């Protein structure tokens, strides 16, 4: 980083908003076996905060664990259930899986919200 003239910028402490709806944890169907035998059987997702020159945005991604490729994503100024819903819809539109897909997440409030589980 030094050779390229880059400087690390550590963000301050960040707190997500509390989800006003009821959230329920889902059973762990993956059990740390993150190597599926075929595409579109096991997806995972997470949210990251990306700093920009004008503040920042949240990026939600959906990854197919077979190929380790991002198959869906969405960005927003807020890290809410709608953000992760849009990322999942994007993945479903792109991949159009023929069978049921298991989705694994950290079960944060966005992923365990009623809106996302519907």
mmCIF file with all atom_site columns, C-alpha atoms in Angstrom:
data_model
loop_
_atom_site.group_PDB
_atom_site.id
_atom_site.type_symbol
_atom_site.label_atom_id
_atom_site.label_alt_id
_atom_site.label_comp_id
_atom_site.label_asym_id
_atom_site.label_entity_id
_atom_site.label_seq_id
_atom_site.pdbx_PDB_ins_code
_atom_site.Cartn_x
_atom_site.Cartn_y
_atom_site.Cartn_z
_atom_site.occupancy
_atom_site.B_iso_or_equiv
_atom_site.pdbx_formal_charge
_atom_site.auth_seq_id
_atom_site.auth_comp_id
_atom_site.auth_asym_id
_atom_site.auth_atom_id
_atom_site.pdbx_PDB_model_num
ATOM 1   C CA . UNK A 1 1   ? 0.000   0.000   0.000   1.00 0.00 ? 1   UNK A CA 1
ATOM 2   C CA . UNK A 1 2   ? 2.839   2.363   0.881   1.00 0.00 ? 2   UNK A CA 1
ATOM 3   C CA . UNK A 1 3   ? 4.480   1.906   -2.534  1.00 0.00 ? 3   UNK A CA 1
ATOM 4   C CA . UNK A 1 4   ? 1.196   2.791   -4.241  1.00 0.00 ? 4   UNK A CA 1
ATOM 5   C CA . UNK A 1 5   ? 0.587   5.826   -2.041  1.00 0.00 ? 5   UNK A CA 1
ATOM 6   C CA . UNK A 1 6   ? -2.497  4.287   -0.413  1.00 0.00 ? 6   UNK A CA 1
ATOM 7   C CA . UNK A 1 7   ? -3.517  4.988   3.155   1.00 0.00 ? 7   UNK A CA 1
ATOM 8   C CA . UNK A 1 8   ? -5.766  2.768   5.242   1.00 0.00 ? 8   UNK A CA 1
ATOM 9   C CA . UNK A 1 9   ? -8.903  4.479   6.468   1.00 0.00 ? 9   UNK A CA 1
ATOM 10  C CA . UNK A 1 10  ? -10.447 2.674   9.416   1.00 0.00 ? 10  UNK A CA 1
ATOM 11  C CA . UNK A 1 11  ? -14.148 3.355   9.868   1.00 0.00 ? 11  UNK A CA 1
ATOM 12  C CA . UNK A 1 12  ? -15.505 4.348   13.226  1.00 0.00 ? 12  UNK A CA 1
ATOM 13  C CA . UNK A 1 13  ? -17.719 2.022   15.165  1.00 0.00 ? 13  UNK A CA 1
ATOM 14  C CA . UNK A 1 14  ? -20.876 1.250   13.218  1.00 0.00 ? 14  UNK A CA 1
ATOM 15  C CA . UNK A 1 15  ? -24.208 0.116   14.579  1.00 0.00 ? 15  UNK A CA 1
ATOM 16  C CA . UNK A 1 16  ? -27.000 -1.304  12.446  1.00 0.00 ? 16  UNK A CA 1
ATOM 17  C CA . UNK A 1 17  ? -30.521 -0.192  13.171  1.00 0.00 ? 17  UNK A CA 1
ATOM 18  C CA . UNK A 1 18  ? -32.722 -2.502  15.152  1.00 0.00 ? 18  UNK A CA 1
ATOM 19  C CA . UNK A 1 19  ? -35.263 -4.310  13.001  1.00 0.00 ? 19  UNK A CA 1
ATOM 20  C CA . UNK A 1 20  ? -38.770 -3.294  14.148  1.00 0.00 ? 20  UNK A CA 1
ATOM 21  C CA . UNK A 1 21  ? -40.333 -6.590  13.016  1.00 0.00 ? 21  UNK A CA 1
ATOM 22  C CA . UNK A 1 22  ? -40.102 -9.970  14.654  1.00 0.00 ? 22  UNK A CA 1
ATOM 23  C CA . UNK A 1 23  ? -37.095 -11.985 13.509  1.00 0.00 ? 23  UNK A CA 1
ATOM 24  C CA . UNK A 1 24  ? -36.654 -15.715 13.855  1.00 0.00 ? 24  UNK A CA 1
ATOM 25  C CA . UNK A 1 25  ? -33.467 -17.727 13.396  1.00 0.00 ? 25  UNK A CA 1
ATOM 26  C CA . UNK A 1 26  ? -33.600 -20.470 10.767  1.00 0.00 ? 26  UNK A CA 1
ATOM 27  C CA . UNK A 1 27  ? -32.154 -23.945 11.301  1.00 0.00 ? 27  UNK A CA 1
ATOM 28  C CA . UNK A 1 28  ? -28.573 -24.501 10.146  1.00 0.00 ? 28  UNK A CA 1
ATOM 29  C CA . UNK A 1 29  ? -28.966 -26.706 7.054   1.00 0.00 ? 29  UNK A CA 1
ATOM 30  C CA . UNK A 1 30  ? -25.347 -26.267 5.904   1.00 0.00 ? 30  UNK A CA 1
ATOM 31  C CA . UNK A 1 31  ? -23.493 -27.425 9.046   1.00 0.00 ? 31  UNK A CA 1
ATOM 32  C CA . UNK A 1 32  ? -20.177 -26.000 7.795   1.00 0.00 ? 32  UNK A CA 1
ATOM 33  C CA . UNK A 1 33  ? -20.214 -28.101 4.606   1.00 0.00 ? 33  UNK A CA 1
ATOM 34  C CA . UNK A 1 34  ? -19.619 -25.275 2.148   1.00 0.00 ? 34  UNK A CA 1
ATOM 35  C CA . UNK A 1 35  ? -18.706 -27.386 -0.903  1.00 0.00 ? 35  UNK A CA 1
ATOM 36  C CA . UNK A 1 36  ? -21.865 -28.296 -2.842  1.00 0.00 ? 36  UNK A CA 1
ATOM 37  C CA . UNK A 1 37  ? -21.782 -30.930 -5.577  1.00 0.00 ? 37  UNK A CA 1
ATOM 38  C CA . UNK A 1 38  ? -23.448 -28.804 -8.253  1.00 0.00 ? 38  UNK A CA 1
ATOM 39  C CA . UNK A 1 39  ? -24.327 -25.182 -9.074  1.00 0.00 ? 39  UNK A CA 1
ATOM 40  C CA . UNK A 1 40  ? -27.440 -23.486 -7.699  1.00 0.00 ? 40  UNK A CA 1
ATOM 41  C CA . UNK A 1 41  ? -27.813 -25.742 -4.681  1.00 0.00 ? 41  UNK A CA 1
ATOM 42  C CA . UNK A 1 42  ? -26.090 -23.649 -1.994  1.00 0.00 ? 42  UNK A CA 1
ATOM 43  C CA . UNK A 1 43  ? -25.894 -19.871 -1.980  1.00 0.00 ? 43  UNK A CA 1
ATOM 44  C CA . UNK A 1 44  ? -24.671 -17.524 0.729   1.00 0.00 ? 44  UNK A CA 1
ATOM 45  C CA . UNK A 1 45  ? -24.928 -13.803 1.265   1.00 0.00 ? 45  UNK A CA 1
ATOM 46  C CA . UNK A 1 46  ? -23.705 -10.901 3.307   1.00 0.00 ? 46  UNK A CA 1
ATOM 47  C CA . UNK A 1 47  ? -23.722 -7.106  3.488   1.00 0.00 ? 47  UNK A CA 1
ATOM 48  C CA . UNK A 1 48  ? -20.671 -4.823  3.320   1.00 0.00 ? 48  UNK A CA 1
ATOM 49  C CA . UNK A 1 49  ? -20.334 -1.091  3.804   1.00 0.00 ? 49  UNK A CA 1
ATOM 50  C CA . UNK A 1 50  ? -18.379 0.653   1.057   1.00 0.00 ? 50  UNK A CA 1
ATOM 51  C CA . UNK A 1 51  ? -16.994 4.129   1.671   1.00 0.00 ? 51  UNK A CA 1
ATOM 52  C CA . UNK A 1 52  ? -17.201 6.538   -1.223  1.00 0.00 ? 52  UNK A CA 1
ATOM 53  C CA . UNK A 1 53  ? -16.213 10.147  -1.718  1.00 0.00 ? 53  UNK A CA 1
ATOM 54  C CA . UNK A 1 54  ? -19.807 11.104  -0.886  1.00 0.00 ? 54  UNK A CA 1
ATOM 55  C CA . UNK A 1 55  ? -20.317 9.015   2.236   1.00 0.00 ? 55  UNK A CA 1
ATOM 56  C CA . UNK A 1 56  ? -20.983 5.362   1.623   1.00 0.00 ? 56  UNK A CA 1
ATOM 57  C CA . UNK A 1 57  ? -23.320 2.643   0.459   1.00 0.00 ? 57  UNK A CA 1
ATOM 58  C CA . UNK A 1 58  ? -24.256 -0.838  1.538   1.00 0.00 ? 58  UNK A CA 1
ATOM 59  C CA . UNK A 1 59  ? -23.617 -3.721  -0.854  1.00 0.00 ? 59  UNK A CA 1
ATOM 60  C CA . UNK A 1 60  ? -25.515 -6.993  -0.461  1.00 0.00 ? 60  UNK A CA 1
ATOM 61  C CA . UNK A 1 61  ? -24.179 -9.940  -2.440  1.00 0.00 ? 61  UNK A CA 1
ATOM 62  C CA . UNK A 1 62  ? -25.385 -13.472 -3.148  1.00 0.00 ? 62  UNK A CA 1
ATOM 63  C CA . UNK A 1 63  ? -22.661 -16.012 -3.942  1.00 0.00 ? 63  UNK A CA 1
ATOM 64  C CA . UNK A 1 64  ? -23.036 -19.499 -5.410  1.00 0.00 ? 64  UNK A CA 1
ATOM 65  C CA . UNK A 1 65  ? -20.752 -21.604 -3.225  1.00 0.00 ? 65  UNK A CA 1
ATOM 66  C CA . UNK A 1 66  ? -20.181 -24.128 -6.028  1.00 0.00 ? 66  UNK A CA 1
ATOM 67  C CA . UNK A 1 67  ? -18.502 -21.626 -8.365  1.00 0.00 ? 67  UNK A CA 1
ATOM 68  C CA . UNK A 1 68  ? -17.607 -19.035 -5.685  1.00 0.00 ? 68  UNK A CA 1
ATOM 69  C CA . UNK A 1 69  ? -19.019 -16.369 -7.992  1.00 0.00 ? 69  UNK A CA 1
ATOM 70  C CA . UNK A 1 70  ? -21.337 -13.519 -7.138  1.00 0.00 ? 70  UNK A CA 1
ATOM 71  C CA . UNK A 1 71  ? -24.661 -14.331 -8.774  1.00 0.00 ? 71  UNK A CA 1
ATOM 72  C CA . UNK A 1 72  ? -26.691 -11.400 -7.448  1.00 0.00 ? 72  UNK A CA 1
ATOM 73  C CA . UNK A 1 73  ? -26.137 -8.066  -5.778  1.00 0.00 ? 73  UNK A CA 1
ATOM 74  C CA . UNK A 1 74  ? -27.827 -4.815  -4.771  1.00 0.00 ? 74  UNK A CA 1
ATOM 75  C CA . UNK A 1 75  ? -26.702 -1.469  -3.343  1.00 0.00 ? 75  UNK A CA 1
ATOM 76  C CA . UNK A 1 76  ? -28.506 0.982   -1.088  1.00 0.00 ? 76  UNK A CA 1
ATOM 77  C CA . UNK A 1 77  ? -27.908 3.804   1.339   1.00 0.00 ? 77  UNK A CA 1
ATOM 78  C CA . UNK A 1 78  ? -29.563 1.693   4.053   1.00 0.00 ? 78  UNK A CA 1
ATOM 79  C CA . UNK A 1 79  ? -28.836 -1.856  5.216   1.00 0.00 ? 79  UNK A CA 1
ATOM 80  C CA . UNK A 1 80  ? -32.405 -3.067  5.496   1.00 0.00 ? 80  UNK A CA 1
ATOM 81  C CA . UNK A 1 81  ? -34.408 -6.152  4.527   1.00 0.00 ? 81  UNK A CA 1
ATOM 82  C CA . UNK A 1 82  ? -35.314 -4.616  1.167   1.00 0.00 ? 82  UNK A CA 1
ATOM 83  C CA . UNK A 1 83  ? -31.618 -4.488  0.237   1.00 0.00 ? 83  UNK A CA 1
ATOM 84  C CA . UNK A 1 84  ? -31.078 -8.227  0.769   1.00 0.00 ? 84  UNK A CA 1
ATOM 85  C CA . UNK A 1 85  ? -34.410 -9.016  -0.920  1.00 0.00 ? 85  UNK A CA 1
ATOM 86  C CA . UNK A 1 86  ? -33.302 -7.126  -4.030  1.00 0.00 ? 86  UNK A CA 1
ATOM 87  C CA . UNK A 1 87  ? -29.957 -8.974  -4.076  1.00 0.00 ? 87  UNK A CA 1
ATOM 88  C CA . UNK A 1 88  ? -31.730 -12.333 -3.842  1.00 0.00 ? 88  UNK A CA 1
ATOM 89  C CA . UNK A 1 89  ? -34.261 -11.385 -6.551  1.00 0.00 ? 89  UNK A CA 1
ATOM 90  C CA . UNK A 1 90  ? -31.358 -10.378 -8.784  1.00 0.00 ? 90  UNK A CA 1
ATOM 91  C CA . UNK A 1 91  ? -29.675 -13.772 -8.249  1.00 0.00 ? 91  UNK A CA 1
ATOM 92  C CA . UNK A 1 92  ? -32.917 -15.623 -8.963  1.00 0.00 ? 92  UNK A CA 1
ATOM 93  C CA . UNK A 1 93  ? -33.469 -13.643 -12.178 1.00 0.00 ? 93  UNK A CA 1
ATOM 94  C CA . UNK A 1 94  ? -29.907 -14.291 -13.375 1.00 0.00 ? 94  UNK A CA 1
ATOM 95  C CA . UNK A 1 95  ? -29.588 -17.961 -12.421 1.00 0.00 ? 95  UNK A CA 1
ATOM 96  C CA . UNK A 1 96  ? -33.211 -19.203 -12.610 1.00 0.00 ? 96  UNK A CA 1
ATOM 97  C CA . UNK A 1 97  ? -32.526 -22.319 -10.495 1.00 0.00 ? 97  UNK A CA 1
ATOM 98  C CA . UNK A 1 98  ? -34.590 -25.386 -11.382 1.00 0.00 ? 98  UNK A CA 1
ATOM 99  C CA . UNK A 1 99  ? -34.417 -26.922 -7.884  1.00 0.00 ? 99  UNK A CA 1
ATOM 100 C CA . UNK A 1 100 ? -34.646 -25.491 -4.390  1.00 0.00 ? 100 UNK A CA 1
ATOM 101 C CA . UNK A 1 101 ? -31.605 -23.527 -3.294  1.00 0.00 ? 101 UNK A CA 1
ATOM 102 C CA . UNK A 1 102 ? -30.365 -23.459 0.302   1.00 0.00 ? 102 UNK A CA 1
ATOM 103 C CA . UNK A 1 103 ? -29.375 -19.919 1.302   1.00 0.00 ? 103 UNK A CA 1
ATOM 104 C CA . UNK A 1 104 ? -26.847 -19.489 4.134   1.00 0.00 ? 104 UNK A CA 1
ATOM 105 C CA . UNK A 1 105 ? -26.289 -16.197 5.966   1.00 0.00 ? 105 UNK A CA 1
ATOM 106 C CA . UNK A 1 106 ? -25.088 -14.875 9.296   1.00 0.00 ? 106 UNK A CA 1
ATOM 107 C CA . UNK A 1 107 ? -28.773 -14.515 10.255  1.00 0.00 ? 107 UNK A CA 1
ATOM 108 C CA . UNK A 1 108 ? -28.440 -10.805 10.844  1.00 0.00 ? 108 UNK A CA 1
ATOM 109 C CA . UNK A 1 109 ? -31.647 -8.836  11.294  1.00 0.00 ? 109 UNK A CA 1
ATOM 110 C CA . UNK A 1 110 ? -32.040 -8.290  7.547   1.00 0.00 ? 110 UNK A CA 1
ATOM 111 C CA . UNK A 1 111 ? -31.854 -12.016 6.725   1.00 0.00 ? 111 UNK A CA 1
ATOM 112 C CA . UNK A 1 112 ? -34.018 -13.145 9.633   1.00 0.00 ? 112 UNK A CA 1
ATOM 113 C CA . UNK A 1 113 ? -36.681 -10.485 9.066   1.00 0.00 ? 113 UNK A CA 1
ATOM 114 C CA . UNK A 1 114 ? -40.211 -11.517 8.169   1.00 0.00 ? 114 UNK A CA 1
ATOM 115 C CA . UNK A 1 115 ? -39.957 -9.653  4.868   1.00 0.00 ? 115 UNK A CA 1
ATOM 116 C CA . UNK A 1 116 ? -36.899 -11.648 3.740   1.00 0.00 ? 116 UNK A CA 1
ATOM 117 C CA . UNK A 1 117 ? -38.245 -15.029 4.841   1.00 0.00 ? 117 UNK A CA 1
ATOM 118 C CA . UNK A 1 118 ? -41.491 -14.675 2.818   1.00 0.00 ? 118 UNK A CA 1
#
